[in-house]
Amino acid sequence: MNKRLFVLTSVAVALLLMVVACGTPTTPAPAPTQAPAQPTAAPAQPTPAPAQPTEAPKPTEAPAGQPTAVPTPTIPPPVLTTTEGCAPNATKIVWFIGLGAGSQPDDVKKEKAWADKYNKSQTQACVVLNVVYNTGSNSYDALRAQIAAGNPPDIVGPVGKAGRANFLGSWADITPLAKAAGFDLTKYDPNLLEFTKDEGVLVGIPFALFPSFIYYNKALFDEAKLPYPPHKVGEKYDGKDWNLENFTELAKKLTVDAKGNDATSKDFDAKNIKQFGFFEQWTDGRGVGTFFGGGLPYDPKDPKTAVIPEHWKAAWKWYYDAIWKEHFIPNADYANSDQFGKGNVFSSGNLAMSWVHTWYTCCFDLKKTSWDIAVMPTINSKITAKLHGDTFAIMRDSKNKELAFQVLTQMVVDKDLYQIYGGMPAKVEDRAAFFAGLDERSAPNKVDWAVAEEMLKYPDLPNHEAWLPNVAKAKDIFDKWQVFLTQTPDVDMDKAIAKLQADLDAVFKEAPAQ
């Protein structure tokens, strides 16, 4: 996801980043999937009318004369560096940047500096950059054109699961490359290695990670005289299990109307809410379903047949009821209003808890907000913390896969590259410096970053950004599903889910053979 990208696009605050762990060149999603200094795109939720409609102003009469032309946004041109500074007989290794983070001009300067440094450090490889500024589709088209012409780059990245899904089958399996090079993959957490697989193929080495957890506003908990949520798996909350039932009750207590009644009160006014208890920030329908666990919306043995996981159905019903019946999650009108940050709800200061990834540190005032993070609740005897992550992948048709792998092994451990993309290092020994940087940005808050590391142990497998048949159209359906749930009252959820499955099934069956 190119979260930075989303920072600059949809919320006026921050999300140029979701194309990082994500980065899908499909119709803009109602929710982003990538993060600041990370990968992910911005939330493109339609902005419905504010919760309390106001009288529309009369249109201003257009002045006479020629209309003023709307300026065309300036898109940086592609960048292709030269072999200057390389050893005379070094083999050229092309590094393509544009499916996630990394195509911003300031990033390109740092990436070029890294390549120059690497090229001077050895004589075998000459790393050259091919950067296509990521606007959501053009960089994908550029890569497709190179592949079709039989001239693919060697290394692509940073790129997340959603970005890679658009090129399923185009990535090299690095397991035999690692074995041939004597590179020890066992030093990585098996869950992270599994997460870095696409359709069973290990396409990269874990690099920049973006776990999710509960961000909470300490001031709102203090005002309600409620204990903070647990920071460790297995901890009780106020003497009770940290499960869905008690999480829901807490969210209702933290949802308050204009007269100070919370959502557990019979006097609560759902039409005049000033503070909400919970929000699932910038995600799509699959992300919402993953609150109850990872899954795939098709039969793995027959991917062209849509099969919605039962726990996703349950998650969607819980989410829908939370919005329209229990009112502790804002509907689209509330969420997109000025009072609630125009979609960036936690940043408004009027939300108690938000489920989102580490990349969200891009998107609210880390110093002025009194905040911390908590572990995910246990749901159906299981904890799930959906995960975003970026890596560098080698193209299957690269003519220099073995040498590209040597370069890749240096990329995934280089602190300079971590600094560019902002992800939590997969290497445990590098995390202290990463969190120290976040501590400096967050002071005077003392954030318990051990929560983020703990949530890495509970990724959604299968991942919510995994490949889908006919991926662009299927992703669009899930984007619209999430918007539908937040905008539409009085829905028969069983019928709506049945229609969703039928729509997905039709799109899956249209998918070309792999």
XYZ file of C-alpha atoms in Angstrom:
514
model
C 0.000 0.000 0.000
C 1.445 3.281 -0.609
C 0.357 5.048 2.427
C 2.178 8.176 1.748
C 0.266 8.417 -1.421
C -2.900 8.176 0.478
C -1.780 10.820 2.812
C -1.588 13.354 0.057
C -4.645 12.268 -1.803
C -7.797 11.460 -0.042
C -7.833 12.866 3.412
C -5.806 15.937 3.083
C -3.867 14.531 5.924
C -1.976 11.576 4.883
C -2.094 8.477 2.939
C 0.260 8.487 0.122
C 1.314 5.351 1.740
C -1.098 2.115 1.003
C -0.024 1.096 -2.347
C 3.221 -0.347 0.737
C 1.856 -3.150 1.989
C -0.672 -2.707 -0.635
C -0.835 -0.716 -3.781
C -3.534 -1.922 -6.062
C -4.085 -0.070 -9.303
C -7.786 -0.526 -9.224
C -10.658 1.867 -8.846
C -9.884 4.046 -5.827
C -10.973 2.200 -2.772
C -13.221 3.578 -0.158
C -10.409 2.803 2.132
C -6.709 2.817 1.735
C -4.314 0.113 2.320
C -0.976 1.641 2.697
C 0.867 3.841 4.930
C 3.052 6.823 5.493
C 6.599 6.396 4.727
C 5.124 3.084 3.861
C 3.212 1.598 1.132
C -0.475 2.172 0.783
C -2.962 4.223 -0.953
C -5.315 6.656 0.449
C -8.838 6.084 1.524
C -11.096 7.131 -1.234
C -14.350 6.890 0.599
C -17.056 8.906 -1.000
C -17.885 11.824 1.215
C -21.562 11.742 2.007
C -23.414 14.631 3.570
C -22.551 15.489 7.162
C -24.521 13.863 9.928
C -26.739 16.925 10.335
C -27.624 18.289 6.897
C -27.445 22.027 6.471
C -29.093 24.206 3.890
C -27.084 24.234 0.712
C -25.667 27.634 -0.254
C -26.974 29.214 -3.423
C -24.675 28.663 -6.362
C -22.427 31.572 -7.235
C -23.125 32.997 -10.669
C -20.232 32.321 -12.990
C -18.361 35.418 -14.138
C -18.526 36.337 -17.785
C -15.666 35.450 -20.024
C -13.582 32.388 -20.612
C -13.611 29.770 -17.856
C -10.382 29.417 -15.946
C -8.573 26.274 -16.970
C -7.967 23.758 -14.217
C -4.212 23.241 -13.917
C -2.999 19.766 -14.801
C -1.195 18.145 -11.882
C 2.522 17.843 -12.500
C 3.586 14.204 -12.404
C 7.325 13.655 -12.051
C 8.774 11.999 -15.164
C 10.145 8.450 -14.992
C 13.692 8.147 -13.698
C 16.240 5.786 -15.238
C 19.721 6.041 -13.769
C 22.899 5.178 -15.635
C 25.764 2.768 -14.972
C 28.090 5.599 -14.006
C 30.203 4.640 -11.009
C 29.833 0.886 -11.536
C 32.720 -1.533 -12.007
C 33.615 -1.913 -15.711
C 32.336 -5.483 -16.114
C 29.504 -5.379 -13.576
C 26.175 -6.912 -14.629
C 23.308 -4.437 -14.761
C 20.506 -5.155 -12.270
C 17.401 -3.052 -12.886
C 15.443 -2.036 -9.783
C 11.870 -1.005 -10.642
C 10.173 1.333 -8.164
C 6.523 2.363 -8.396
C 4.134 -0.342 -7.191
C 4.220 0.982 -3.649
C 6.166 3.614 -1.774
C 9.398 5.057 -3.051
C 8.478 7.070 -6.140
C 8.360 10.469 -4.425
C 11.200 12.764 -5.543
C 12.765 12.893 -2.069
C 12.654 9.107 -1.854
C 14.268 8.737 -5.262
C 17.260 10.811 -4.140
C 17.765 8.465 -1.196
C 17.273 5.352 -3.315
C 19.819 6.601 -5.834
C 22.249 7.285 -2.988
C 21.752 3.724 -1.768
C 22.391 2.306 -5.254
C 25.529 4.443 -5.641
C 26.796 3.249 -2.275
C 26.084 -0.384 -3.120
C 27.621 -0.164 -6.589
C 30.861 1.168 -5.117
C 30.948 -1.582 -2.475
C 31.388 -4.493 -4.902
C 32.198 -5.276 -8.541
C 29.625 -7.874 -9.618
C 26.367 -5.933 -9.826
C 25.491 -2.502 -11.163
C 22.130 -1.467 -9.712
C 20.240 1.031 -11.877
C 16.894 2.557 -10.953
C 13.774 2.572 -13.092
C 11.297 4.756 -11.176
C 7.748 5.368 -12.386
C 5.804 7.793 -10.199
C 2.905 5.923 -8.642
C -0.425 7.549 -9.488
C -2.379 4.329 -8.979
C -2.206 2.754 -12.446
C 0.515 4.181 -14.666
C 3.354 2.426 -12.867
C 1.492 -0.875 -13.157
C 0.986 -0.277 -16.872
C 4.686 0.507 -17.278
C 5.697 -2.757 -15.634
C 3.190 -4.733 -17.704
C 4.638 -3.195 -20.859
C 8.171 -4.171 -19.885
C 7.099 -7.734 -19.155
C 5.179 -7.988 -22.437
C 8.218 -6.717 -24.353
C 10.384 -9.445 -22.844
C 12.476 -6.901 -20.971
C 11.372 -7.140 -17.333
C 13.323 -5.504 -14.524
C 15.229 -7.734 -12.137
C 13.997 -6.433 -8.783
C 10.673 -4.743 -7.988
C 9.911 -2.990 -4.740
C 9.062 -2.016 -2.228
C 5.850 -3.841 -3.010
C 3.133 -5.288 -0.829
C 0.796 -8.193 -1.264
C -1.884 -6.213 -3.089
C 0.615 -4.821 -5.571
C 2.095 -8.249 -6.257
C -1.372 -9.739 -6.723
C -1.715 -7.783 -9.958
C 1.217 -9.740 -11.397
C 0.479 -13.218 -10.083
C 2.855 -15.758 -11.615
C 5.423 -13.115 -12.562
C 7.554 -13.478 -9.433
C 10.494 -15.806 -8.870
C 10.458 -18.344 -6.051
C 13.347 -17.227 -3.868
C 13.554 -20.467 -1.866
C 15.922 -22.188 -4.348
C 17.825 -18.923 -4.811
C 18.361 -18.662 -1.056
C 19.485 -22.279 -0.870
C 21.979 -21.827 -3.715
C 23.355 -18.680 -2.076
C 23.579 -20.255 1.380
C 21.169 -17.658 2.765
C 19.509 -18.843 5.992
C 15.763 -18.218 5.879
C 15.185 -19.988 9.212
C 16.266 -16.862 11.101
C 12.918 -15.313 10.166
C 9.659 -15.935 12.013
C 7.803 -18.741 10.168
C 4.602 -16.655 10.278
C 6.369 -13.796 8.498
C 7.768 -16.156 5.872
C 4.267 -17.523 5.338
C 2.955 -13.974 5.048
C 5.555 -13.226 2.347
C 4.325 -16.107 0.212
C 1.921 -15.537 -2.681
C -0.175 -18.587 -3.545
C 2.329 -20.794 -1.716
C 5.432 -19.282 -3.373
C 7.969 -17.357 -1.269
C 8.466 -14.239 -3.394
C 10.610 -12.163 -1.055
C 12.345 -11.876 2.287
C 10.418 -10.162 5.119
C 11.421 -6.498 5.150
C 9.099 -3.650 6.206
C 6.150 -4.677 8.373
C 2.969 -2.862 9.361
C 1.079 -4.806 12.036
C -2.330 -3.623 13.202
C -3.652 -3.115 16.720
C -5.964 -0.830 18.684
C -4.988 2.840 18.879
C -6.779 4.433 21.818
C -7.349 7.982 23.026
C -6.300 8.042 26.679
C -8.054 11.349 27.372
C -11.441 9.893 26.423
C -10.876 6.858 28.643
C -9.860 9.160 31.499
C -12.929 11.328 31.001
C -15.151 8.235 31.178
C -13.170 6.916 34.179
C -12.572 3.641 32.353
C -9.394 1.524 32.518
C -7.192 1.453 29.437
C -7.447 -1.652 27.227
C -4.928 -4.518 27.665
C -1.382 -4.273 26.353
C -0.616 -7.982 26.599
C -2.335 -11.035 25.198
C -4.153 -12.843 27.997
C -4.564 -9.784 30.223
C -8.019 -9.165 31.651
C -9.920 -5.954 31.087
C -11.431 -4.667 34.302
C -11.475 -8.240 35.601
C -13.079 -9.667 32.453
C -11.745 -11.495 29.413
C -10.642 -9.239 26.564
C -13.092 -10.793 24.116
C -15.628 -9.556 21.578
C -18.462 -9.254 24.087
C -16.511 -7.087 26.511
C -14.817 -5.124 23.737
C -18.256 -4.291 22.320
C -19.545 -3.216 25.733
C -16.515 -0.960 26.205
C -16.990 0.639 22.784
C -20.615 1.398 23.644
C -19.629 3.028 26.942
C -17.204 5.241 25.030
C -19.858 6.357 22.531
C -21.484 9.541 23.819
C -24.289 11.797 22.588
C -24.540 15.584 22.914
C -26.199 15.311 26.343
C -23.529 13.010 27.755
C -25.475 9.750 27.505
C -23.431 6.754 26.388
C -24.681 4.069 24.000
C -25.634 1.735 26.852
C -28.236 4.246 28.100
C -31.929 4.103 27.175
C -31.741 7.905 26.749
C -28.923 7.729 24.174
C -29.614 9.848 21.056
C -28.097 8.133 18.005
C -28.916 11.146 15.836
C -26.690 13.468 17.835
C -23.472 11.627 18.649
C -20.398 13.652 19.597
C -17.973 10.792 20.317
C -17.669 7.219 19.015
C -16.195 4.180 20.677
C -14.637 2.335 17.741
C -13.749 2.633 14.066
C -12.009 0.415 11.529
C -9.825 2.986 9.816
C -9.226 2.821 6.063
C -9.928 -0.735 5.032
C -12.145 -2.579 2.556
C -14.712 -5.344 2.921
C -12.058 -8.010 3.279
C -10.353 -6.016 6.004
C -13.647 -5.691 7.883
C -14.186 -9.447 7.641
C -10.679 -10.085 8.937
C -11.614 -8.630 12.338
C -12.958 -12.149 12.938
C -10.078 -13.931 11.159
C -8.204 -14.340 7.886
C -9.761 -16.059 4.915
C -10.315 -16.263 1.175
C -13.615 -15.471 -0.585
C -13.308 -18.430 -2.947
C -12.782 -22.174 -2.934
C -8.974 -22.717 -2.997
C -9.520 -25.844 -5.107
C -11.732 -23.918 -7.520
C -10.824 -20.201 -7.381
C -13.531 -19.267 -9.874
C -16.214 -20.243 -7.358
C -16.963 -17.597 -4.728
C -17.370 -18.898 -1.185
C -17.629 -16.303 1.587
C -16.057 -17.539 4.855
C -18.672 -17.929 7.584
C -16.612 -15.872 10.027
C -16.508 -13.000 7.514
C -20.293 -13.090 7.305
C -20.429 -12.909 11.101
C -17.902 -10.047 11.155
C -19.884 -8.043 8.613
C -23.099 -8.520 10.578
C -21.379 -7.444 13.794
C -19.912 -4.400 12.010
C -23.247 -3.496 10.435
C -25.101 -3.758 13.749
C -22.371 -1.698 15.426
C -23.109 1.098 12.947
C -26.898 0.978 12.592
C -28.261 -0.717 15.730
C -25.771 -0.179 18.544
C -24.262 3.002 17.078
C -20.729 2.711 18.463
C -19.135 2.779 14.982
C -19.828 5.907 12.896
C -21.787 5.576 9.674
C -20.445 7.277 6.546
C -22.246 10.557 7.261
C -20.685 10.856 10.688
C -17.251 9.556 9.658
C -16.906 11.970 6.745
C -18.144 15.031 8.614
C -15.909 17.841 9.859
C -16.574 16.770 13.444
C -14.952 13.401 12.803
C -11.984 14.376 10.687
C -13.546 14.002 7.232
C -12.821 10.294 7.225
C -9.690 10.370 9.367
C -11.753 9.702 12.462
C -9.130 9.062 15.151
C -7.351 12.302 14.240
C -10.475 14.267 15.201
C -10.021 13.522 18.902
C -13.623 12.284 19.023
C -12.912 8.561 18.681
C -11.883 6.334 21.568
C -10.481 3.298 19.708
C -9.346 2.678 16.151
C -8.121 -0.522 14.514
C -5.350 0.331 12.083
C -1.693 -0.335 11.222
C 1.649 1.127 12.301
C 1.655 3.262 9.165
C -1.165 5.309 10.702
C 1.468 7.189 12.712
C 1.590 9.324 9.557
C -1.871 10.577 9.956
C -2.614 12.244 13.294
C -0.862 14.594 15.705
C 1.371 12.189 17.623
C 2.441 14.808 20.152
C -0.801 16.630 20.939
C -3.025 13.546 21.099
C -2.872 11.603 24.368
C -2.699 8.061 22.993
C -1.312 4.568 23.292
C -1.889 1.160 21.692
C -3.531 -2.074 22.840
C -3.771 -5.681 21.700
C -6.616 -7.040 19.614
C -9.489 -8.762 21.436
C -9.963 -12.508 21.255
C -12.812 -13.446 18.907
C -14.038 -17.034 18.632
C -11.011 -18.177 20.677
C -8.613 -16.525 18.220
C -6.687 -13.262 17.892
C -6.220 -11.736 14.444
C -4.163 -8.621 13.713
C -4.263 -8.039 9.974
C -0.835 -7.365 8.571
C 0.586 -5.215 5.808
C 4.157 -5.628 4.674
C 6.531 -4.677 1.897
C 9.404 -6.550 0.397
C 11.503 -6.603 -2.741
C 10.648 -9.292 -5.281
C 12.603 -10.752 -8.193
C 10.852 -11.167 -11.518
C 10.495 -14.737 -12.742
C 11.811 -13.780 -16.187
C 14.824 -11.858 -14.911
C 17.956 -12.954 -16.773
C 20.056 -12.441 -13.644
C 18.051 -13.960 -10.797
C 21.029 -15.278 -8.817
C 22.838 -11.950 -8.852
C 19.578 -10.092 -8.198
C 19.131 -12.252 -5.110
C 22.551 -11.170 -3.835
C 21.464 -7.546 -4.190
C 18.094 -8.260 -2.578
C 19.733 -9.799 0.507
C 21.509 -6.490 1.097
C 18.398 -4.410 0.490
C 16.300 -6.153 3.130
C 18.844 -5.564 5.904
C 19.903 -2.023 5.063
C 18.927 0.574 7.663
C 19.009 3.348 5.073
C 16.167 1.696 3.139
C 14.166 1.119 6.321
C 14.366 4.851 6.962
C 12.990 5.667 3.509
C 9.905 3.454 3.754
C 9.113 3.666 7.454
C 8.116 0.054 8.053
C 8.898 -1.886 11.214
C 12.061 -3.874 10.456
C 11.587 -7.610 10.052
C 15.001 -7.968 11.695
C 14.348 -7.866 15.439
C 17.740 -6.326 16.202
C 16.913 -3.275 14.063
C 13.634 -2.446 15.756
C 14.998 -0.518 18.743
C 16.237 2.278 16.488
C 12.962 2.261 14.559
C 10.880 2.661 17.718
C 13.274 5.274 19.092
C 12.435 7.407 16.078
C 8.719 6.970 16.729
C 9.241 7.802 20.412
C 10.827 11.096 19.447
C 7.909 11.940 17.166
C 5.344 10.916 19.814
C 6.784 12.613 22.911
C 5.603 13.350 25.542
C 3.503 10.203 25.005
C 5.219 6.972 26.035
C 3.799 4.441 23.607
C 4.046 0.738 24.415
C 5.551 -0.485 21.138
C 5.801 -4.000 22.547
C 2.132 -4.240 21.550
C 3.054 -3.830 17.879
C 5.672 -6.564 18.118
C 3.242 -8.847 19.943
C 0.599 -8.404 17.242
C 3.078 -9.594 14.610
C 2.524 -13.054 16.070
C -1.132 -13.027 14.999
C -1.209 -12.164 11.269
C -4.219 -12.869 9.107
C -3.403 -16.006 7.156
C -4.605 -15.984 4.421
C -4.006 -12.263 4.171
C -6.824 -9.821 3.395
C -4.840 -8.417 0.454
C -4.116 -11.780 -1.138
C -4.660 -12.458 -4.821
C -8.225 -12.662 -6.128
C -9.425 -14.001 -9.486
C -10.052 -10.996 -11.746
C -8.357 -8.954 -9.048
C -9.241 -5.423 -10.183
C -12.983 -6.060 -10.494
C -13.097 -8.211 -7.356
C -11.268 -5.581 -5.319
C -13.715 -2.964 -6.563
C -16.627 -5.097 -5.339
C -15.102 -5.350 -1.859
C -14.392 -1.612 -1.765
C -18.007 -0.851 -2.619
C -19.261 -3.443 -0.116
C -17.586 -1.637 2.768
C -19.067 1.674 1.609
C -22.498 0.061 1.246
C -22.384 -1.188 4.837
C -21.574 2.281 6.167
C -24.108 4.150 4.028
C -27.179 1.929 3.934
C -29.610 1.400 6.848
C -32.259 -1.322 7.090
C -30.361 -3.942 5.119
C -31.303 -7.626 5.160
C -27.738 -8.805 5.663
C -28.334 -12.421 4.664
C -29.754 -11.318 1.317
C -27.053 -8.681 0.840
C -24.268 -11.185 1.526
C -25.863 -13.682 -0.862
C -25.883 -11.010 -3.576
C -22.272 -10.113 -2.816
C -21.267 -13.742 -3.224
C -23.176 -13.987 -6.511
C -21.502 -10.812 -7.804
C -18.075 -12.127 -6.845
C -18.815 -15.485 -8.413
C -19.680 -13.814 -11.719
C -16.497 -11.737 -11.659
C -14.346 -14.721 -10.681
C -15.743 -16.759 -13.563
C -14.818 -13.956 -15.982
C -11.180 -14.178 -14.890
C -8.726 -15.244 -17.591
C -6.904 -18.521 -17.057
C -3.648 -18.112 -15.172
